[in-house]
Coordinates of C-alpha atoms in Angstrom, one line a residue:
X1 CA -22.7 -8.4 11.2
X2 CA -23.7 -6.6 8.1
X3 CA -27.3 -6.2 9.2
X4 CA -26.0 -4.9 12.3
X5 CA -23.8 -2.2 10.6
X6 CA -26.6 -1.1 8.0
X7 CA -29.3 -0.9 11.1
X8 CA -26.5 1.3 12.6
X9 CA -26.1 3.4 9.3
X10 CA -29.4 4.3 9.2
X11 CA -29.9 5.5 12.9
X12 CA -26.9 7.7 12.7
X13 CA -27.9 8.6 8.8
X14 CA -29.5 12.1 9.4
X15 CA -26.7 13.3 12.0
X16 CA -23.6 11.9 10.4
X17 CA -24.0 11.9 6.9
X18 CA -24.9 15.9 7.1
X19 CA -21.5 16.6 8.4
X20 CA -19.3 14.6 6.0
X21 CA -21.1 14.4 2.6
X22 CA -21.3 18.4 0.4
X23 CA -24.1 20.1 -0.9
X24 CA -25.4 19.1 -3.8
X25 CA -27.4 20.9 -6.3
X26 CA -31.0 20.9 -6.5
X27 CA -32.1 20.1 -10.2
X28 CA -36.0 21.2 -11.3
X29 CA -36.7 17.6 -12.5
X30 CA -34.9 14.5 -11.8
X31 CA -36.6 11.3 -13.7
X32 CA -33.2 8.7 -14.6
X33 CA -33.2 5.5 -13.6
X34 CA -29.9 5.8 -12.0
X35 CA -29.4 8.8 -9.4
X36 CA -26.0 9.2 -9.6
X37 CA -26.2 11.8 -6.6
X38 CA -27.0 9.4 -4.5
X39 CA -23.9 8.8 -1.9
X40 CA -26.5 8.0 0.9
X41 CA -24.8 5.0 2.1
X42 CA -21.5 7.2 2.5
X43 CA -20.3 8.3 5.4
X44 CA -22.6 6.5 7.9
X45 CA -19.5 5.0 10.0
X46 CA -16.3 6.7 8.4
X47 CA -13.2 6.2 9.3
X48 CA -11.3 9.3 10.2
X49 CA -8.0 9.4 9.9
X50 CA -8.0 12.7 8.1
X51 CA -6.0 10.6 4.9
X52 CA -8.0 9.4 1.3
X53 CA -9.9 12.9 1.1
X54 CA -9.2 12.0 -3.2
X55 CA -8.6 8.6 -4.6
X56 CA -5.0 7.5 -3.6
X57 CA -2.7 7.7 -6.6
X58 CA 1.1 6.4 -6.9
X59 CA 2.5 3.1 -8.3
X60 CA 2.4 -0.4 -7.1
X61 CA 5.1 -3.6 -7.8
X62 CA 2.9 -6.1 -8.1
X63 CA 1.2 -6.3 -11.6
X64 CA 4.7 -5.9 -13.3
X65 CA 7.0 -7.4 -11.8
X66 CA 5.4 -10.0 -8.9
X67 CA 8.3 -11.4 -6.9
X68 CA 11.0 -9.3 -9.1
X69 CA 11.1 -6.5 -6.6
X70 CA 14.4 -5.2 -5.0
X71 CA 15.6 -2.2 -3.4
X72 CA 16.8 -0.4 -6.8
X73 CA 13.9 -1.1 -8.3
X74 CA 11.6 1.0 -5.7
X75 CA 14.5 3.9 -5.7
X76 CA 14.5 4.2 -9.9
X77 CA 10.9 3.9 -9.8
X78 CA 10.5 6.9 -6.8
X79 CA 13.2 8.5 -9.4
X80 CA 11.2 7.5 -12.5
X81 CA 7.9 9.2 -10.7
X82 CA 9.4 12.3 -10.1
X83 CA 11.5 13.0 -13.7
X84 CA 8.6 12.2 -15.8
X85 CA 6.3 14.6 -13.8
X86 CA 4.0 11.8 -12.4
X87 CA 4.5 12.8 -8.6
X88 CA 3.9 16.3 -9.4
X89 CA 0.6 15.1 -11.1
X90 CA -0.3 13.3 -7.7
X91 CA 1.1 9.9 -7.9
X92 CA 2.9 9.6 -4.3
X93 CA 3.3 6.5 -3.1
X94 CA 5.5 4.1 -3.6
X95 CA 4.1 0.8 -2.8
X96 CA 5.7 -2.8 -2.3
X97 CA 3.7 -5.4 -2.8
X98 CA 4.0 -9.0 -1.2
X99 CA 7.7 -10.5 -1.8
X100 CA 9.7 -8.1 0.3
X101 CA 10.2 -10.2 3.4
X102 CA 12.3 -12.3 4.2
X103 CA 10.3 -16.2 5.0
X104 CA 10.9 -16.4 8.9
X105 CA 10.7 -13.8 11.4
X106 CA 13.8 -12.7 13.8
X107 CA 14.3 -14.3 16.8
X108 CA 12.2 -11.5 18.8
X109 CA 9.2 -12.4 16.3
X110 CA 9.2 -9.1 14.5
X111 CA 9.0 -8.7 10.3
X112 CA 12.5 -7.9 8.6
X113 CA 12.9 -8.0 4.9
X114 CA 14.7 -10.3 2.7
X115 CA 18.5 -9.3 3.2
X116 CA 19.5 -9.9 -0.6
X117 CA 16.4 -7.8 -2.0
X118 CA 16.9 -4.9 0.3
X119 CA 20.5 -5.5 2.0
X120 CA 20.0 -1.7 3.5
X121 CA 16.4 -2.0 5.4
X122 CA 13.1 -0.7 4.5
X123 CA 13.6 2.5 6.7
X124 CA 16.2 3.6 4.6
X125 CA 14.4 2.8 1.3
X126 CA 11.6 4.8 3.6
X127 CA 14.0 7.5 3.9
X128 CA 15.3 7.8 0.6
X129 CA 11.7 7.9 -0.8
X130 CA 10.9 10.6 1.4
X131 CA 14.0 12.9 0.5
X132 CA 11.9 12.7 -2.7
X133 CA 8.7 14.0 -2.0
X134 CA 7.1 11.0 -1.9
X135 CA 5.8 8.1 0.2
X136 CA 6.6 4.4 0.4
X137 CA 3.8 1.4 1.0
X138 CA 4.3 -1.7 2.3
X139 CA 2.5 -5.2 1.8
X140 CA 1.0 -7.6 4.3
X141 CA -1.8 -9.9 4.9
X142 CA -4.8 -10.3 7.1
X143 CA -3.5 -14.2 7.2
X144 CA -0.8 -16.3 8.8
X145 CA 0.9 -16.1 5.8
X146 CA 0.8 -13.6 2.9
X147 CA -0.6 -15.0 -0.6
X148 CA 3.5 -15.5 -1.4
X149 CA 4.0 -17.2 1.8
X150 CA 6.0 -15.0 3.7
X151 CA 4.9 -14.4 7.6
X152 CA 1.2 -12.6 7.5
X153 CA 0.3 -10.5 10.4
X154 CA -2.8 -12.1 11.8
X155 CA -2.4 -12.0 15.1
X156 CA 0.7 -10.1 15.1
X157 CA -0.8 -7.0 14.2
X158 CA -0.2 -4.6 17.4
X159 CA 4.0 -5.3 16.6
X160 CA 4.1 -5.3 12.8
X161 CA 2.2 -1.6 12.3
X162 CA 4.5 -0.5 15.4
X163 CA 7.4 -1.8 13.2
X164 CA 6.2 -0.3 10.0
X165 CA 5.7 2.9 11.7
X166 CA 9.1 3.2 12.9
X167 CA 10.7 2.7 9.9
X168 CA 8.5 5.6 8.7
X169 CA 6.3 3.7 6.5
X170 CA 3.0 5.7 5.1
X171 CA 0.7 2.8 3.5
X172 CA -0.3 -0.7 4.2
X173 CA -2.1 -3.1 1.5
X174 CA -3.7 -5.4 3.5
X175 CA -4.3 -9.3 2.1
X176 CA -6.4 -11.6 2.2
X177 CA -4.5 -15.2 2.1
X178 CA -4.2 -17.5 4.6
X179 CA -6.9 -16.3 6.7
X180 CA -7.9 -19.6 8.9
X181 CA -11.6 -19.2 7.6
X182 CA -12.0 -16.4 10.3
X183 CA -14.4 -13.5 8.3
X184 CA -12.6 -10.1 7.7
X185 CA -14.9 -8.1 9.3
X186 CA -13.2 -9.7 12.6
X187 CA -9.3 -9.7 10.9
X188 CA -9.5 -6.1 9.4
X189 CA -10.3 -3.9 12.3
X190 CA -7.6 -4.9 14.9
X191 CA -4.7 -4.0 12.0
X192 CA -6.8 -0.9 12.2
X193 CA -6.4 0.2 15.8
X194 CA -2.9 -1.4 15.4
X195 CA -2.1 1.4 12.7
X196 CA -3.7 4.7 14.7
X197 CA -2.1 3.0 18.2
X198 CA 1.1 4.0 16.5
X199 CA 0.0 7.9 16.1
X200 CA 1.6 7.9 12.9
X201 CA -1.0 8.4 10.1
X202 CA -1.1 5.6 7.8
X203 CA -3.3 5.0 4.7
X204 CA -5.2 1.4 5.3
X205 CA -6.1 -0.4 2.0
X206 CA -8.0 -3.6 2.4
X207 CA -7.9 -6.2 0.0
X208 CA -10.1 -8.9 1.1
X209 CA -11.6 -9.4 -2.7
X210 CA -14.7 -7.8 -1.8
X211 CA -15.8 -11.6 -0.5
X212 CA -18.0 -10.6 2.3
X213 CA -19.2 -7.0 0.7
X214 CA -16.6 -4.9 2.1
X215 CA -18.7 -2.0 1.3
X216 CA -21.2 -2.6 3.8
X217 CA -18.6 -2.8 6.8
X218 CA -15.1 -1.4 6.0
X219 CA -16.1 2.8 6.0
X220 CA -15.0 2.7 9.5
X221 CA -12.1 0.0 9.5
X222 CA -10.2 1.6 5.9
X223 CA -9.6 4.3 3.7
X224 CA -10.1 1.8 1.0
X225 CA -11.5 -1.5 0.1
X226 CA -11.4 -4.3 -3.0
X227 CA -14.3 -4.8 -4.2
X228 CA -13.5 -7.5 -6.7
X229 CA -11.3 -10.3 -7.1
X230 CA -7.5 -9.5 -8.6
X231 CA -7.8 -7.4 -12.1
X232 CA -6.1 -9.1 -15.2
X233 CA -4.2 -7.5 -17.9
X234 CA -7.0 -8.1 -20.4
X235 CA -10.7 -6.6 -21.8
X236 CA -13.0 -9.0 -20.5
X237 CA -11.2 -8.8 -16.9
X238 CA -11.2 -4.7 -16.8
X239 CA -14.8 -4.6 -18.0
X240 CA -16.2 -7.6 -15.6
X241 CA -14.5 -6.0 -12.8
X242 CA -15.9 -2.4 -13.7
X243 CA -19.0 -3.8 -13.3
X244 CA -18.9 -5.5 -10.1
X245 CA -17.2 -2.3 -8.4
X246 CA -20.8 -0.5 -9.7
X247 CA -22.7 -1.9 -7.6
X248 CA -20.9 -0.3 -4.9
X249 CA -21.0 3.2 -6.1
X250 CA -23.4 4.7 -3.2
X251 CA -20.9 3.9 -0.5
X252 CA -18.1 6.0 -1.9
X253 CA -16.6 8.9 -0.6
X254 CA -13.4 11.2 0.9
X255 CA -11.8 9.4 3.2
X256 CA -13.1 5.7 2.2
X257 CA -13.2 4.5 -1.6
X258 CA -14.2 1.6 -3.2
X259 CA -11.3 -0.3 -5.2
X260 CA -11.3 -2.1 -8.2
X261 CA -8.2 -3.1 -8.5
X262 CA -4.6 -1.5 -9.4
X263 CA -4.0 0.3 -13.6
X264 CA -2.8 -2.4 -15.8
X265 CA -2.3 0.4 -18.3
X266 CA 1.0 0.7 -20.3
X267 CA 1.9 -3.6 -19.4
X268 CA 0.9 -4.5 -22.7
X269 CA -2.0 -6.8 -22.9
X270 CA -4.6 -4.5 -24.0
X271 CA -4.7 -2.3 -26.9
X272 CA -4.1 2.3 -26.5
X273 CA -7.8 2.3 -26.7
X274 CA -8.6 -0.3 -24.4
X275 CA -6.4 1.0 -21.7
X276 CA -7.7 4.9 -22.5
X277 CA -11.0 3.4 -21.5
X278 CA -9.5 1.5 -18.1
X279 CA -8.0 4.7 -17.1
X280 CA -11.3 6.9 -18.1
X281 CA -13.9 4.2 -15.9
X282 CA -11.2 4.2 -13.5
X283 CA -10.7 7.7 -13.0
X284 CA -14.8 8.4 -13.5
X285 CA -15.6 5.9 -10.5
X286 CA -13.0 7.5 -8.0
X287 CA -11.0 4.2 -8.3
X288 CA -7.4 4.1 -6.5
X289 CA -4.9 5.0 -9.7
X290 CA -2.4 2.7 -8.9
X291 CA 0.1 2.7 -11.6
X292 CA 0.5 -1.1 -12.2
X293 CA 3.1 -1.3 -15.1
X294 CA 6.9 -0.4 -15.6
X295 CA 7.6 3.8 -15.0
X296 CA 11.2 3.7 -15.8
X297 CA 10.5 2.0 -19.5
X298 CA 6.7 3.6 -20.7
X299 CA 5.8 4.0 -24.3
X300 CA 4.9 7.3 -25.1
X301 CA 0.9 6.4 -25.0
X302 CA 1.1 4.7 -21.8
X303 CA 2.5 8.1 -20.6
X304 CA -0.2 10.0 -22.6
X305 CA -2.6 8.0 -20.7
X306 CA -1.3 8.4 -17.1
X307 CA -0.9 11.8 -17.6
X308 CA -3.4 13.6 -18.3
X309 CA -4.7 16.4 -16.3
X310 CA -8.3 16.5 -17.3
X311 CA -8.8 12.8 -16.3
X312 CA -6.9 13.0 -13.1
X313 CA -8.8 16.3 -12.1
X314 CA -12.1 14.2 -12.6
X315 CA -10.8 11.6 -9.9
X316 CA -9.3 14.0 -7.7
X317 CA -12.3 16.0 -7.2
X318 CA -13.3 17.1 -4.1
X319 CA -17.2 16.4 -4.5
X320 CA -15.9 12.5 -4.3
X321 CA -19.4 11.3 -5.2
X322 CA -18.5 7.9 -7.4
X323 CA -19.3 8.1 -10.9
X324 CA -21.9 5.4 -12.0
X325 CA -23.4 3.4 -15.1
X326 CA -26.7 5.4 -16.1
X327 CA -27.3 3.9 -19.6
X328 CA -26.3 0.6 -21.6
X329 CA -28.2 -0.1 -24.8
X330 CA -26.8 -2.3 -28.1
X331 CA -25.8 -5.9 -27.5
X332 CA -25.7 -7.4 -24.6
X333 CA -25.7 -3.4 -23.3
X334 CA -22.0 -3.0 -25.0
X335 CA -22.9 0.8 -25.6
X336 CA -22.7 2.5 -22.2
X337 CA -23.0 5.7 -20.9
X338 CA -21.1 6.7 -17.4
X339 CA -21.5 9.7 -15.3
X340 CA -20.9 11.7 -12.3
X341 CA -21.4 15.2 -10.7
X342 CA -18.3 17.0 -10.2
X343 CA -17.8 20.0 -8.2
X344 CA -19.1 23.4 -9.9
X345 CA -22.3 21.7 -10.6
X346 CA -20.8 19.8 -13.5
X347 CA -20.8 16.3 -14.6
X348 CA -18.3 13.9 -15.8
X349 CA -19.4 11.7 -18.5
X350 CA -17.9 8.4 -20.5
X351 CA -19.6 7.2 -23.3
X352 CA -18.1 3.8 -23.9
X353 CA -18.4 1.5 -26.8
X354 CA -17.6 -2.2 -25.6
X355 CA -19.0 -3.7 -28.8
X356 CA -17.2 -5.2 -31.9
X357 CA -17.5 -2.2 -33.7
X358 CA -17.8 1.5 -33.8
X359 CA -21.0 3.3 -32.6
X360 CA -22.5 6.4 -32.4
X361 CA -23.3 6.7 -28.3
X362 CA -25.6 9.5 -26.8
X363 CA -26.0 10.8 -23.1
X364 CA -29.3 12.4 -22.2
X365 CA -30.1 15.3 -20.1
X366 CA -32.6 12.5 -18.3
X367 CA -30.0 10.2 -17.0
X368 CA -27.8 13.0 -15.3
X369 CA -31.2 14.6 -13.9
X370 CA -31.2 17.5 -16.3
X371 CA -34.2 19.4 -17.8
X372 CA -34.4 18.6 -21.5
X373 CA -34.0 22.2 -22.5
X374 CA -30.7 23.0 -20.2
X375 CA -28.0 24.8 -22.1
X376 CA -24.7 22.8 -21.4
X377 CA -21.2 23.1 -22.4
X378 CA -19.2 20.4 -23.5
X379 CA -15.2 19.6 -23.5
X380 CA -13.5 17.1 -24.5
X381 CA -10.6 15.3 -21.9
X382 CA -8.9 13.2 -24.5
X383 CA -9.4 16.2 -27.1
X384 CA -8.4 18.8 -24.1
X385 CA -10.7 21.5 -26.3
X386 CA -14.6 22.4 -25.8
X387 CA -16.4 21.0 -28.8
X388 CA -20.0 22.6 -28.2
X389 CA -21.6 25.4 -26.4
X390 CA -24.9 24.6 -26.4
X391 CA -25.8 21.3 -26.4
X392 CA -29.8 20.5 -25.4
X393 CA -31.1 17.4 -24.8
X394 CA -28.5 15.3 -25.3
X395 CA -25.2 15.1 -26.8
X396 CA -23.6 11.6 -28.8
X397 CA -20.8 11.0 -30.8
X398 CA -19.2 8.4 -32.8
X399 CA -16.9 6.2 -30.4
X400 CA -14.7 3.3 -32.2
X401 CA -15.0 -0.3 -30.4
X402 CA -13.3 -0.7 -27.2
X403 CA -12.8 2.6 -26.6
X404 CA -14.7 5.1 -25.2
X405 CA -14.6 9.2 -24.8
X406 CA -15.1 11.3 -21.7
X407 CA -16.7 14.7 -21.7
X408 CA -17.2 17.4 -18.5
X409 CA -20.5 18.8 -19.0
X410 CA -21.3 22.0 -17.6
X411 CA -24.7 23.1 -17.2
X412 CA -25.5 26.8 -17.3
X413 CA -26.1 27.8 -13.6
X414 CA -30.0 29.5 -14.5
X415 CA -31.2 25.2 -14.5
X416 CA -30.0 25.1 -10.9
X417 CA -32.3 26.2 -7.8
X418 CA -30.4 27.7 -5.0

């Protein structure tokens, strides 16, 4: 089925992918190893559902709290969002993750949620979420059962999105569990036409793992896909996984992203520099920002880290080409350069340091396609100041281990053809 898609891609490639991919700058000499324009495999087959035109952002239940969800919960946390200035920072969903239902179906085989946890119904949790400015996501799987065991919607999926959308429900996560052996790319579509059958416009996040290479398939079933296996609250499982999400990065764009996983920042099993490196890779590769950890009860860094503007803006812009590694030298490649063109014929850049101890890191003009010689700006994200004017060449600076910093680079415009 793959084969078949990708034969398709390239048949509709020169029609298709003009209409839904920007213009990008022409540079005088392109010679990196890694073209981090390159979207090509974009667009081919999108889905359009007019939703995931930026990265999704909001907050999910699962990483914190698991099966310790309730209906209080998701109003303080819809409250939390809004007084701390994270839904006005474009973190808008809400999203319930497996646990909510109750273990049977009602007698007329339709979902209904765990009386106890949410005595008053999802459509007035929907509601109340609304009232805020904000938008509440539900949790099923593509199985028979979800990964909690409670009833999955294989099968059932023409009544359960009919059901959702009645009780005015604006995401889906979609599972993977107990999925009879059958292969996703036959178990995700039909949830698909399910959701648009309903004419109410719900965002459609796969998470099938990224077992049969969603990336090659899923433009045209979701507005996002997993690409890994479930993130961990540690280094070695943020890094592994931000590497296996790379390999992706040329299928990326608005209105279908690739996923790596929900933010484990601010949940306490990595260190401030750590997570300011999750969040920077997460936000440089368009990932979903999917707050993972407790709103209502953040230290002051976990906010510092979900909050910043300059970081967000990087993931939110409206270029959406995928940000990409261009560069690892040091052991084991632990020093890393990442990058991606923005909008305004900028780049984003990370330079992070995932070696024992503190580096100095340099990006070159090369690897973003630059003439040596190009005049560029540089500011800081973490800093929020610009720290040179004229950089040539390149541009490095000392970065402690496990951390990284991200830069915006901005070229000036006479190094640019029209």
């Amino acid at each position: 089925m793959a084969m078949t898609v990708m034969l398709l891609a390239t048949l509709f490639l020169s029609t298709v992918s003009a209409a839904r991919v920007m213009p990008l700058p022409i540079i005088d000499s392109i010679s990196s190893r890694v073209d981090i324009f390159d979207n090509s495999k974009y667009g081919l087959l999108q889905l359009a559902n007019g939703l995931a035109q930026t990265p999704q952002m909001g907050w999910n239940s699962w990483n914190f709290f698991a099966c310790n969800i309730n209906e209080t919960l998701i109003k303080e946390t819809a409250d939390a969002l809004i007084s701390t200035g994270l839904a006005d920072l474009g973190y808008n969903y809400v999203n319930i993750d497996d646990c909510w239902e109750a273990l049977t179906r009602d007698i007329k085989g339709r979902l209904v949620p765990e009386s106890k946890s949410f005595p008053s119904g999802i459509k007035a949790l929907a509601d109340y979420v609304h009232e805020k400015g904000l938008k509440l996501g539900i949790y099923s799987s593509a199985g028979v059962f979800t990964c909690q065991v409670r009833p999955g919607s294989l099968f059932h999926e023409n009544d359960d999105a009919a059901t959702w959308a009645s009780w005015g429900v604006d995401y889906l996560k979609y599972d993977n569990c107990f999925n009879l052996g059958i292969k996703p790319i036959d178990r995700y579509p039909p949830m698909r036409d399910a959701l648009n059958s309903t004419g109410r416009k719900i965002f459609y996040s796969l998470c099938e793992w990224g077992e049969d290479d969603p990336a090659l398939w899923a433009g045209n079933v979701g507005n996002s896909w997993r690409t890994t296996d479930d993130i961990n609250d540690t280094w070695a499982s943020m890094t592994s996984i931000a590497d296996l999400n790379d390999k992706w990065a040329a299928y990326a764009g608005p209105g279908g992203w690739n996923d790596p996983d929900m933010l484990e920042v601010g949940n306490g099993g990595m260190t401030y520099l750590e997570y300011r490196s999750h969040f920077s890779i997460w936000a440089l590769v368009k990932a979903p920002l999917l707050i993972g950890c407790d709103v209502r009860n953040m230290t002051a860094e976990t906010f510092e880290i979900l909050s910043n503007k300059e970081v967000i803006a990087v993931n939110q812009d409206p270029l959406g080409i995928q940000g990409r590694k261009v560069n690892a030298t040091g052991t084991d490649g632990c020093l890393q350069v990442w990058a991606g063109p923005l909008s305004g014929n900028r780049f984003a850049v990370v330079l992070w340091n995932r070696c024992s101890k503190a580096e100095t890191i340099k990006v070159s003009w090369d690897s973003l396609g630059l003439e040596s010689s190009t005049n560029v700006s540089v500011r800081d994200l973490w800093k929020h100041k610009d720290v040179v004017a004229d950089a040539v060449a390149s541009f490095g600076v000392p970065v402690d281990a496990h951390s990284c910093e991200m830069f915006v680079l901005t070229p000036k415009l006479s190094h640019f053809r029209a």
